[in-house]
Amino acid sequence: MNTEVNEIQATKTWLEQFVIGLNLCPFAAKPFREDRIHYALEASAEPTQIAERLIDELERLQTSPEIETTLLIIPNALDDFDVYWDFVEVAESIIEPLGLMGIFQIASFHPKYCFEGVETDDPANRTNRSPYPMLHLLREQSLSEAIAAHPNVAGIPERNVAVLRGLKSKTGEAT
């Protein structure tokens, strides 16, 4: 199996077993089951190439209604979380000039994700940790509809933190 296939499969496994398996994102299961998630891998380590791929993937998402959401996987770059976070700002700034503000948004996932003001080893950080740095491209309309249909959106982050901290206390290890 080539590296690209392995990295995409690792992402699918993480999504299925961790994100969906622990119900960290109650909106992820349906597009996963329906095979409406596009997995794009950008192998370049160059930020310019990654930004160009982001633009390509936003355009693909815009012209492909059968794709609900895209995970842009970036396995060979942005390993340092602070560098990644700077790139997330660049990525978000790309949306407006393309006329896509209010249509798409970006969620961020990284193997070393750490929320501001939270200790690095706090299991709460695992809610946004992934096998590789990645950008999750979301349709705002779909997200709004999912949020409107969920009985307690505000409780999702608190529930996730409790689940992940509970896993650590049961195993004695960080998840």
CSV table of N, CA and C in Angstrom, one decimal:
chain,number,residue,atom,x,y,z
A,1,MET,N,0.8,-1.2,0.0
A,1,MET,CA,0.0,0.0,0.0
A,1,MET,C,0.9,1.2,0.0
A,2,ASN,N,0.6,2.2,-0.8
A,2,ASN,CA,1.4,3.4,-0.9
A,2,ASN,C,1.1,4.3,0.3
A,3,THR,N,2.0,5.3,0.5
A,3,THR,CA,1.9,6.2,1.7
A,3,THR,C,0.6,7.0,1.7
A,4,GLU,N,0.2,7.5,0.5
A,4,GLU,CA,-1.0,8.3,0.4
A,4,GLU,C,-2.2,7.4,0.9
A,5,VAL,N,-2.3,6.2,0.4
A,5,VAL,CA,-3.4,5.3,0.8
A,5,VAL,C,-3.4,5.1,2.3
A,6,ASN,N,-2.2,4.9,2.9
A,6,ASN,CA,-2.1,4.6,4.3
A,6,ASN,C,-2.5,5.8,5.1
A,7,GLU,N,-2.1,7.0,4.7
A,7,GLU,CA,-2.5,8.2,5.4
A,7,GLU,C,-4.0,8.5,5.3
A,8,ILE,N,-4.6,8.3,4.2
A,8,ILE,CA,-6.0,8.4,4.1
A,8,ILE,C,-6.7,7.4,4.9
A,9,GLN,N,-6.3,6.1,4.9
A,9,GLN,CA,-6.9,5.1,5.7
A,9,GLN,C,-6.8,5.4,7.2
A,10,ALA,N,-5.6,5.9,7.6
A,10,ALA,CA,-5.4,6.2,9.0
A,10,ALA,C,-6.4,7.3,9.4
A,11,THR,N,-6.7,8.2,8.5
A,11,THR,CA,-7.6,9.3,8.8
A,11,THR,C,-9.0,8.7,8.9
A,12,LYS,N,-9.4,7.9,8.0
A,12,LYS,CA,-10.7,7.2,8.0
A,12,LYS,C,-10.9,6.4,9.3
A,13,THR,N,-9.9,5.7,9.7
A,13,THR,CA,-10.0,4.9,10.9
A,13,THR,C,-10.1,5.8,12.1
A,14,TRP,N,-9.4,6.9,12.2
A,14,TRP,CA,-9.5,7.9,13.3
A,14,TRP,C,-10.9,8.4,13.3
A,15,LEU,N,-11.4,8.8,12.2
A,15,LEU,CA,-12.7,9.4,12.1
A,15,LEU,C,-13.8,8.4,12.6
A,16,GLU,N,-13.7,7.1,12.1
A,16,GLU,CA,-14.7,6.1,12.4
A,16,GLU,C,-14.6,5.7,13.9
A,17,GLN,N,-13.4,5.4,14.3
A,17,GLN,CA,-13.2,4.8,15.7
A,17,GLN,C,-13.2,5.8,16.8
A,18,PHE,N,-12.6,7.0,16.5
A,18,PHE,CA,-12.5,8.0,17.6
A,18,PHE,C,-13.6,9.0,17.5
A,19,VAL,N,-13.7,9.7,16.4
A,19,VAL,CA,-14.6,10.9,16.3
A,19,VAL,C,-16.1,10.3,16.4
A,20,ILE,N,-16.3,9.4,15.5
A,20,ILE,CA,-17.7,8.8,15.5
A,20,ILE,C,-17.9,7.8,16.6
A,21,GLY,N,-16.9,7.0,16.8
A,21,GLY,CA,-17.0,5.9,17.8
A,21,GLY,C,-17.3,6.5,19.2
A,22,LEU,N,-16.7,7.6,19.6
A,22,LEU,CA,-16.9,8.2,20.9
A,22,LEU,C,-18.0,9.3,20.8
A,23,ASN,N,-18.6,9.5,19.6
A,23,ASN,CA,-19.6,10.5,19.4
A,23,ASN,C,-19.1,11.9,19.7
A,24,LEU,N,-17.9,12.2,19.4
A,24,LEU,CA,-17.3,13.5,19.7
A,24,LEU,C,-17.9,14.5,18.8
A,25,CYS,N,-18.3,14.1,17.6
A,25,CYS,CA,-19.0,15.0,16.7
A,25,CYS,C,-20.3,14.3,16.2
A,26,PRO,N,-21.4,14.7,16.8
A,26,PRO,CA,-22.6,14.0,16.4
A,26,PRO,C,-23.1,14.2,14.9
A,27,PHE,N,-22.4,15.1,14.2
A,27,PHE,CA,-22.7,15.4,12.9
A,27,PHE,C,-21.9,14.6,11.9
A,28,ALA,N,-20.9,13.9,12.3
A,28,ALA,CA,-19.9,13.2,11.4
A,28,ALA,C,-20.4,11.8,10.9
A,29,ALA,N,-21.3,11.2,11.7
A,29,ALA,CA,-21.6,9.8,11.3
A,29,ALA,C,-22.4,9.7,10.0
A,30,LYS,N,-23.4,10.6,9.8
A,30,LYS,CA,-24.2,10.5,8.6
A,30,LYS,C,-23.4,10.7,7.3
A,31,PRO,N,-22.6,11.8,7.1
A,31,PRO,CA,-21.8,11.8,5.9
A,31,PRO,C,-20.8,10.7,5.8
A,32,PHE,N,-20.3,10.2,6.9
A,32,PHE,CA,-19.4,9.1,6.8
A,32,PHE,C,-20.1,7.8,6.3
A,33,ARG,N,-21.2,7.5,6.9
A,33,ARG,CA,-22.0,6.4,6.4
A,33,ARG,C,-22.4,6.5,4.9
A,34,GLU,N,-22.7,7.7,4.5
A,34,GLU,CA,-23.2,8.0,3.1
A,34,GLU,C,-22.0,8.1,2.2
A,35,ASP,N,-20.8,8.0,2.7
A,35,ASP,CA,-19.6,8.2,1.8
A,35,ASP,C,-19.6,9.5,1.1
A,36,ARG,N,-19.9,10.6,1.9
A,36,ARG,CA,-20.0,11.9,1.3
A,36,ARG,C,-18.8,12.8,1.9
A,37,ILE,N,-17.8,12.2,2.4
A,37,ILE,CA,-16.6,12.9,2.9
A,37,ILE,C,-15.5,12.7,1.8
A,38,HIS,N,-14.9,13.8,1.4
A,38,HIS,CA,-13.8,13.7,0.5
A,38,HIS,C,-12.5,13.8,1.3
A,39,TYR,N,-11.6,12.9,1.0
A,39,TYR,CA,-10.3,12.9,1.7
A,39,TYR,C,-9.3,13.3,0.7
A,40,ALA,N,-8.7,14.5,0.9
A,40,ALA,CA,-7.7,15.0,0.0
A,40,ALA,C,-6.4,15.1,0.7
A,41,LEU,N,-5.3,14.6,0.1
A,41,LEU,CA,-4.0,14.6,0.7
A,41,LEU,C,-3.1,15.5,-0.1
A,42,GLU,N,-2.5,16.4,0.7
A,42,GLU,CA,-1.5,17.3,0.1
A,42,GLU,C,-0.1,16.9,0.6
A,43,ALA,N,0.7,16.3,-0.2
A,43,ALA,CA,2.0,15.8,0.2
A,43,ALA,C,3.1,16.8,0.3
A,44,SER,N,2.9,18.0,-0.3
A,44,SER,CA,3.9,19.0,-0.3
A,44,SER,C,4.1,19.6,1.1
A,45,ALA,N,5.3,20.0,1.4
A,45,ALA,CA,5.7,20.6,2.6
A,45,ALA,C,5.7,22.2,2.5
A,46,GLU,N,5.4,22.6,1.3
A,46,GLU,CA,5.5,24.1,1.0
A,46,GLU,C,4.1,24.7,1.3
A,47,PRO,N,4.1,25.7,2.1
A,47,PRO,CA,2.8,26.4,2.4
A,47,PRO,C,2.1,26.9,1.2
A,48,THR,N,2.8,27.4,0.2
A,48,THR,CA,2.2,27.9,-1.0
A,48,THR,C,1.4,26.8,-1.7
A,49,GLN,N,2.0,25.6,-1.8
A,49,GLN,CA,1.4,24.5,-2.4
A,49,GLN,C,0.2,24.0,-1.6
A,50,ILE,N,0.3,24.1,-0.3
A,50,ILE,CA,-0.8,23.7,0.5
A,50,ILE,C,-2.0,24.7,0.4
A,51,ALA,N,-1.7,26.0,0.3
A,51,ALA,CA,-2.7,27.0,0.1
A,51,ALA,C,-3.4,26.8,-1.3
A,52,GLU,N,-2.6,26.5,-2.3
A,52,GLU,CA,-3.2,26.2,-3.6
A,52,GLU,C,-4.1,25.0,-3.6
A,53,ARG,N,-3.7,24.0,-2.9
A,53,ARG,CA,-4.5,22.8,-2.8
A,53,ARG,C,-5.8,23.1,-2.0
A,54,LEU,N,-5.7,23.9,-1.0
A,54,LEU,CA,-6.9,24.4,-0.3
A,54,LEU,C,-7.9,25.0,-1.2
A,55,ILE,N,-7.4,25.9,-2.0
A,55,ILE,CA,-8.3,26.6,-3.0
A,55,ILE,C,-8.9,25.6,-4.0
A,56,ASP,N,-8.1,24.7,-4.4
A,56,ASP,CA,-8.7,23.6,-5.3
A,56,ASP,C,-9.8,22.8,-4.6
A,57,GLU,N,-9.5,22.5,-3.4
A,57,GLU,CA,-10.5,21.7,-2.6
A,57,GLU,C,-11.8,22.5,-2.3
A,58,LEU,N,-11.6,23.8,-2.0
A,58,LEU,CA,-12.8,24.7,-1.9
A,58,LEU,C,-13.6,24.7,-3.2
A,59,GLU,N,-12.9,24.9,-4.3
A,59,GLU,CA,-13.6,24.9,-5.6
A,59,GLU,C,-14.3,23.6,-5.9
A,60,ARG,N,-13.6,22.4,-5.5
A,60,ARG,CA,-14.3,21.1,-5.7
A,60,ARG,C,-15.5,21.0,-4.9
A,61,LEU,N,-15.4,21.4,-3.6
A,61,LEU,CA,-16.6,21.3,-2.7
A,61,LEU,C,-17.7,22.2,-3.3
A,62,GLN,N,-17.4,23.4,-3.8
A,62,GLN,CA,-18.4,24.3,-4.3
A,62,GLN,C,-19.1,23.7,-5.5
A,63,THR,N,-18.4,23.0,-6.3
A,63,THR,CA,-19.0,22.4,-7.6
A,63,THR,C,-19.5,21.0,-7.5
A,64,SER,N,-19.3,20.4,-6.3
A,64,SER,CA,-19.7,19.0,-6.2
A,64,SER,C,-20.6,18.8,-5.0
A,65,PRO,N,-21.9,19.0,-5.2
A,65,PRO,CA,-22.9,18.9,-4.1
A,65,PRO,C,-23.0,17.5,-3.5
A,66,GLU,N,-22.5,16.5,-4.2
A,66,GLU,CA,-22.5,15.1,-3.6
A,66,GLU,C,-21.4,15.0,-2.5
A,67,ILE,N,-20.5,15.9,-2.4
A,67,ILE,CA,-19.5,15.9,-1.3
A,67,ILE,C,-20.1,16.8,-0.2
A,68,GLU,N,-20.2,16.3,0.9
A,68,GLU,CA,-20.7,17.0,2.1
A,68,GLU,C,-19.6,17.8,2.7
A,69,THR,N,-18.4,17.2,2.9
A,69,THR,CA,-17.4,17.9,3.6
A,69,THR,C,-16.0,17.3,3.1
A,70,THR,N,-15.0,18.0,3.3
A,70,THR,CA,-13.6,17.6,2.9
A,70,THR,C,-12.7,17.7,4.0
A,71,LEU,N,-11.8,16.6,4.1
A,71,LEU,CA,-10.7,16.6,5.1
A,71,LEU,C,-9.4,16.8,4.2
A,72,LEU,N,-8.8,17.9,4.3
A,72,LEU,CA,-7.5,18.1,3.6
A,72,LEU,C,-6.4,17.7,4.6
A,73,ILE,N,-5.8,16.6,4.3
A,73,ILE,CA,-4.8,16.0,5.1
A,73,ILE,C,-3.4,16.5,4.7
A,74,ILE,N,-2.6,16.9,5.6
A,74,ILE,CA,-1.3,17.5,5.3
A,74,ILE,C,-0.2,16.8,6.1
A,75,PRO,N,0.2,15.6,5.7
A,75,PRO,CA,1.1,14.8,6.6
A,75,PRO,C,2.6,15.2,6.6
A,76,ASN,N,3.0,16.0,5.6
A,76,ASN,CA,4.5,16.3,5.5
A,76,ASN,C,4.8,17.7,5.9
A,77,ALA,N,3.9,18.4,6.5
A,77,ALA,CA,4.2,19.8,6.8
A,77,ALA,C,3.4,20.2,8.1
A,78,LEU,N,3.7,21.4,8.6
A,78,LEU,CA,3.0,22.0,9.7
A,78,LEU,C,3.0,21.1,10.9
A,79,ASP,N,4.1,20.4,11.2
A,79,ASP,CA,4.2,19.6,12.4
A,79,ASP,C,4.2,20.4,13.6
A,80,ASP,N,4.8,21.5,13.6
A,80,ASP,CA,4.8,22.4,14.8
A,80,ASP,C,3.4,23.0,14.9
A,81,PHE,N,2.8,22.9,16.1
A,81,PHE,CA,1.4,23.4,16.3
A,81,PHE,C,1.3,24.9,16.0
A,82,ASP,N,2.3,25.7,16.5
A,82,ASP,CA,2.2,27.1,16.3
A,82,ASP,C,2.3,27.5,14.9
A,83,VAL,N,3.2,26.8,14.1
A,83,VAL,CA,3.3,27.1,12.7
A,83,VAL,C,2.0,26.7,12.0
A,84,TYR,N,1.4,25.5,12.4
A,84,TYR,CA,0.1,25.1,11.9
A,84,TYR,C,-1.0,26.1,12.2
A,85,TRP,N,-1.0,26.6,13.4
A,85,TRP,CA,-2.0,27.6,13.8
A,85,TRP,C,-1.9,28.9,12.9
A,86,ASP,N,-0.7,29.3,12.7
A,86,ASP,CA,-0.5,30.5,11.8
A,86,ASP,C,-1.0,30.2,10.4
A,87,PHE,N,-0.8,28.9,9.9
A,87,PHE,CA,-1.3,28.5,8.6
A,87,PHE,C,-2.9,28.5,8.6
A,88,VAL,N,-3.5,28.1,9.7
A,88,VAL,CA,-4.9,28.1,9.8
A,88,VAL,C,-5.5,29.5,9.5
A,89,GLU,N,-4.8,30.5,10.1
A,89,GLU,CA,-5.2,31.9,9.8
A,89,GLU,C,-5.1,32.3,8.4
A,90,VAL,N,-4.0,31.8,7.7
A,90,VAL,CA,-3.9,32.0,6.3
A,90,VAL,C,-5.0,31.4,5.5
A,91,ALA,N,-5.3,30.1,5.9
A,91,ALA,CA,-6.3,29.3,5.2
A,91,ALA,C,-7.7,30.1,5.4
A,92,GLU,N,-8.0,30.5,6.6
A,92,GLU,CA,-9.3,31.2,6.8
A,92,GLU,C,-9.3,32.5,6.0
A,93,SER,N,-8.2,33.2,5.8
A,93,SER,CA,-8.1,34.4,5.0
A,93,SER,C,-8.3,34.2,3.5
A,94,ILE,N,-8.2,33.0,3.1
A,94,ILE,CA,-8.4,32.6,1.7
A,94,ILE,C,-9.9,32.6,1.3
A,95,ILE,N,-10.7,32.3,2.2
A,95,ILE,CA,-12.1,32.1,1.9
A,95,ILE,C,-12.8,33.4,1.4
A,96,GLU,N,-12.5,34.5,2.1
A,96,GLU,CA,-13.2,35.8,1.7
A,96,GLU,C,-12.9,36.2,0.3
A,97,PRO,N,-11.7,36.3,-0.2
A,97,PRO,CA,-11.4,36.8,-1.5
A,97,PRO,C,-12.0,35.9,-2.6
A,98,LEU,N,-12.3,34.6,-2.2
A,98,LEU,CA,-12.9,33.7,-3.2
A,98,LEU,C,-14.4,33.8,-3.2
A,99,GLY,N,-14.9,34.7,-2.4
A,99,GLY,CA,-16.4,34.9,-2.3
A,99,GLY,C,-17.1,33.8,-1.6
A,100,LEU,N,-16.4,33.1,-0.8
A,100,LEU,CA,-16.9,31.9,-0.1
A,100,LEU,C,-17.2,32.1,1.4
A,101,MET,N,-17.1,33.3,1.8
A,101,MET,CA,-17.5,33.7,3.2
A,101,MET,C,-19.0,33.4,3.4
A,102,GLY,N,-19.3,32.7,4.5
A,102,GLY,CA,-20.7,32.3,4.7
A,102,GLY,C,-21.1,31.1,4.0
A,103,ILE,N,-20.3,30.5,3.1
A,103,ILE,CA,-20.6,29.3,2.4
A,103,ILE,C,-19.8,28.2,3.0
A,104,PHE,N,-18.5,28.4,3.2
A,104,PHE,CA,-17.6,27.4,3.8
A,104,PHE,C,-16.9,28.0,5.0
A,105,GLN,N,-16.5,27.1,5.9
A,105,GLN,CA,-15.7,27.4,7.0
A,105,GLN,C,-14.7,26.3,7.3
A,106,ILE,N,-13.7,26.6,8.0
A,106,ILE,CA,-12.6,25.6,8.3
A,106,ILE,C,-12.5,25.3,9.8
A,107,ALA,N,-12.5,24.0,10.0
A,107,ALA,CA,-12.2,23.5,11.4
A,107,ALA,C,-10.8,22.9,11.4
A,108,SER,N,-10.1,23.0,12.5
A,108,SER,CA,-8.7,22.6,12.5
A,108,SER,C,-8.5,21.4,13.4
A,109,PHE,N,-7.6,20.5,12.9
A,109,PHE,CA,-7.2,19.3,13.6
A,109,PHE,C,-5.7,19.1,13.4
A,110,HIS,N,-5.1,18.7,14.5
A,110,HIS,CA,-3.6,18.6,14.5
A,110,HIS,C,-3.2,17.5,15.6
A,111,PRO,N,-2.2,16.8,15.3
A,111,PRO,CA,-1.7,15.8,16.3
A,111,PRO,C,-1.3,16.4,17.6
A,112,LYS,N,-0.9,17.6,17.6
A,112,LYS,CA,-0.4,18.3,18.9
A,112,LYS,C,-1.4,19.4,19.3
A,113,TYR,N,-2.6,19.3,18.9
A,113,TYR,CA,-3.6,20.4,19.2
A,113,TYR,C,-3.6,20.7,20.7
A,114,CYS,N,-3.6,21.9,21.0
A,114,CYS,CA,-3.7,22.4,22.4
A,114,CYS,C,-4.5,23.6,22.5
A,115,PHE,N,-5.6,23.6,23.2
A,115,PHE,CA,-6.5,24.7,23.4
A,115,PHE,C,-5.7,25.8,24.3
A,116,GLU,N,-6.0,27.0,24.0
A,116,GLU,CA,-5.3,28.1,24.7
A,116,GLU,C,-5.8,28.0,26.2
A,117,GLY,N,-4.8,28.1,27.1
A,117,GLY,CA,-5.1,28.0,28.5
A,117,GLY,C,-5.3,26.6,29.1
A,118,VAL,N,-5.0,25.6,28.3
A,118,VAL,CA,-5.2,24.2,28.7
A,118,VAL,C,-3.8,23.6,28.7
A,119,GLU,N,-3.5,22.8,29.7
A,119,GLU,CA,-2.2,22.0,29.7
A,119,GLU,C,-2.1,21.1,28.5
A,120,THR,N,-0.9,21.0,28.0
A,120,THR,CA,-0.7,20.1,26.8
A,120,THR,C,-1.2,18.7,27.0
A,121,ASP,N,-1.0,18.1,28.2
A,121,ASP,CA,-1.4,16.7,28.4
A,121,ASP,C,-2.9,16.6,28.8
A,122,ASP,N,-3.6,17.6,28.8
A,122,ASP,CA,-5.1,17.5,29.2
A,122,ASP,C,-5.8,16.8,28.1
A,123,PRO,N,-6.5,15.7,28.5
A,123,PRO,CA,-7.3,15.0,27.5
A,123,PRO,C,-8.3,15.8,26.7
A,124,ALA,N,-8.7,16.9,27.2
A,124,ALA,CA,-9.6,17.8,26.5
A,124,ALA,C,-9.1,18.2,25.1
A,125,ASN,N,-7.7,18.3,25.0
A,125,ASN,CA,-7.1,18.6,23.7
A,125,ASN,C,-7.4,17.6,22.6
A,126,ARG,N,-7.7,16.3,23.0
A,126,ARG,CA,-7.9,15.2,22.1
A,126,ARG,C,-9.1,15.4,21.2
A,127,THR,N,-10.0,16.3,21.6
A,127,THR,CA,-11.2,16.6,20.7
A,127,THR,C,-10.7,17.1,19.4
A,128,ASN,N,-9.6,17.8,19.3
A,128,ASN,CA,-9.1,18.3,18.0
A,128,ASN,C,-7.8,17.7,17.6
A,129,ARG,N,-7.4,16.6,18.2
A,129,ARG,CA,-6.2,15.9,17.7
A,129,ARG,C,-6.5,14.9,16.7
A,130,SER,N,-5.7,14.8,15.7
A,130,SER,CA,-5.8,13.9,14.6
A,130,SER,C,-4.5,13.2,14.2
A,131,PRO,N,-4.5,12.2,13.4
A,131,PRO,CA,-3.3,11.6,13.0
A,131,PRO,C,-2.3,12.5,12.3
A,132,TYR,N,-2.8,13.4,11.6
A,132,TYR,CA,-2.0,14.4,10.8
A,132,TYR,C,-2.5,15.8,10.9
A,133,PRO,N,-1.8,16.8,10.6
A,133,PRO,CA,-2.4,18.1,10.5
A,133,PRO,C,-3.4,18.1,9.4
A,134,MET,N,-4.5,18.7,9.6
A,134,MET,CA,-5.6,18.7,8.6
A,134,MET,C,-6.5,19.9,8.8
A,135,LEU,N,-7.1,20.2,7.7
A,135,LEU,CA,-8.1,21.3,7.6
A,135,LEU,C,-9.4,20.6,7.2
A,136,HIS,N,-10.5,20.8,8.0
A,136,HIS,CA,-11.8,20.3,7.7
A,136,HIS,C,-12.6,21.4,7.1
A,137,LEU,N,-13.0,21.2,5.8
A,137,LEU,CA,-13.8,22.2,5.1
A,137,LEU,C,-15.2,21.8,5.2
A,138,LEU,N,-16.0,22.7,5.8
A,138,LEU,CA,-17.4,22.5,6.1
A,138,LEU,C,-18.3,23.4,5.3
A,139,ARG,N,-19.4,22.9,4.9
A,139,ARG,CA,-20.5,23.7,4.3
A,139,ARG,C,-21.3,24.4,5.5
A,140,GLU,N,-21.3,25.7,5.5
A,140,GLU,CA,-22.0,26.4,6.6
A,140,GLU,C,-23.5,26.1,6.6
A,141,GLN,N,-24.1,25.9,5.5
A,141,GLN,CA,-25.6,25.6,5.5
A,141,GLN,C,-25.8,24.3,6.2
A,142,SER,N,-25.0,23.3,5.8
A,142,SER,CA,-25.2,21.9,6.4
A,142,SER,C,-24.9,22.0,7.9
A,143,LEU,N,-23.9,22.7,8.3
A,143,LEU,CA,-23.6,22.8,9.7
A,143,LEU,C,-24.7,23.5,10.4
A,144,SER,N,-25.3,24.6,9.9
A,144,SER,CA,-26.4,25.3,10.5
A,144,SER,C,-27.6,24.4,10.7
A,145,GLU,N,-27.9,23.6,9.6
A,145,GLU,CA,-29.0,22.6,9.7
A,145,GLU,C,-28.8,21.6,10.8
A,146,ALA,N,-27.6,21.1,10.9
A,146,ALA,CA,-27.2,20.0,11.9
A,146,ALA,C,-27.3,20.6,13.3
A,147,ILE,N,-26.9,21.8,13.4
A,147,ILE,CA,-26.9,22.5,14.7
A,147,ILE,C,-28.4,22.7,15.2
A,148,ALA,N,-29.2,23.2,14.2
A,148,ALA,CA,-30.6,23.4,14.5
A,148,ALA,C,-31.3,22.2,14.9
A,149,ALA,N,-30.9,21.0,14.4
A,149,ALA,CA,-31.6,19.8,14.7
A,149,ALA,C,-31.1,19.1,15.9
A,150,HIS,N,-30.0,19.5,16.4
A,150,HIS,CA,-29.4,18.9,17.6
A,150,HIS,C,-30.0,19.4,18.9
A,151,PRO,N,-30.4,18.5,19.8
A,151,PRO,CA,-31.0,19.0,21.1
A,151,PRO,C,-30.2,19.8,22.0
A,152,ASN,N,-28.9,19.7,22.0
A,152,ASN,CA,-28.0,20.4,22.9
A,152,ASN,C,-26.6,20.7,22.4
A,153,VAL,N,-26.5,21.5,21.4
A,153,VAL,CA,-25.2,21.8,20.8
A,153,VAL,C,-24.3,22.4,21.8
A,154,ALA,N,-24.8,23.3,22.6
A,154,ALA,CA,-23.9,23.9,23.6
A,154,ALA,C,-23.3,22.9,24.6
A,155,GLY,N,-23.9,21.8,24.8
A,155,GLY,CA,-23.3,20.8,25.7
A,155,GLY,C,-22.3,19.8,25.0
A,156,ILE,N,-22.1,19.9,23.7
A,156,ILE,CA,-21.2,19.0,23.0
A,156,ILE,C,-19.8,19.1,23.6
A,157,PRO,N,-19.2,20.3,23.6
A,157,PRO,CA,-17.8,20.4,24.1
A,157,PRO,C,-17.6,19.9,25.5
A,158,GLU,N,-18.5,20.2,26.4
A,158,GLU,CA,-18.4,19.8,27.8
A,158,GLU,C,-18.6,18.3,27.9
A,159,ARG,N,-19.5,17.7,27.1
A,159,ARG,CA,-19.6,16.2,27.1
A,159,ARG,C,-18.3,15.6,26.6
A,160,ASN,N,-17.8,16.1,25.5
A,160,ASN,CA,-16.6,15.6,24.9
A,160,ASN,C,-15.4,15.6,25.9
A,161,VAL,N,-15.2,16.7,26.6
A,161,VAL,CA,-14.2,16.8,27.6
A,161,VAL,C,-14.4,15.8,28.7
A,162,ALA,N,-15.6,15.6,29.1
A,162,ALA,CA,-15.9,14.6,30.2
A,162,ALA,C,-15.6,13.2,29.7
A,163,VAL,N,-16.0,12.9,28.5
A,163,VAL,CA,-15.7,11.6,27.9
A,163,VAL,C,-14.2,11.3,27.9
A,164,LEU,N,-13.5,12.3,27.3
A,164,LEU,CA,-12.0,12.1,27.2
A,164,LEU,C,-11.3,12.1,28.5
A,165,ARG,N,-11.7,12.9,29.4
A,165,ARG,CA,-11.1,12.8,30.8
A,165,ARG,C,-11.5,11.6,31.5
A,166,GLY,N,-12.7,11.1,31.2
A,166,GLY,CA,-13.1,9.8,31.8
A,166,GLY,C,-12.3,8.6,31.3
A,167,LEU,N,-12.0,8.7,30.0
A,167,LEU,CA,-11.2,7.6,29.4
A,167,LEU,C,-9.8,7.6,30.1
A,168,LYS,N,-9.2,8.8,30.3
A,168,LYS,CA,-7.9,8.8,30.9
A,168,LYS,C,-8.0,8.3,32.4
A,169,SER,N,-9.0,8.6,33.1
A,169,SER,CA,-9.1,8.1,34.5
A,169,SER,C,-9.3,6.6,34.5
A,170,LYS,N,-10.0,6.1,33.5
A,170,LYS,CA,-10.3,4.6,33.5
A,170,LYS,C,-9.0,3.8,33.1
A,171,THR,N,-8.2,4.4,32.2
A,171,THR,CA,-7.0,3.7,31.8
A,171,THR,C,-5.8,4.1,32.5
A,172,GLY,N,-5.8,5.3,33.1
A,172,GLY,CA,-4.7,5.8,33.7
A,172,GLY,C,-3.7,6.4,32.8
A,173,GLU,N,-4.0,6.4,31.5
A,173,GLU,CA,-3.2,7.0,30.5
A,173,GLU,C,-3.9,8.1,29.7
A,174,ALA,N,-3.1,8.9,29.1
A,174,ALA,CA,-3.7,9.9,28.2
A,174,ALA,C,-4.2,9.2,27.0
A,175,THR,N,-5.4,9.7,26.5
A,175,THR,CA,-5.9,9.1,25.3
A,175,THR,C,-5.4,9.7,24.0
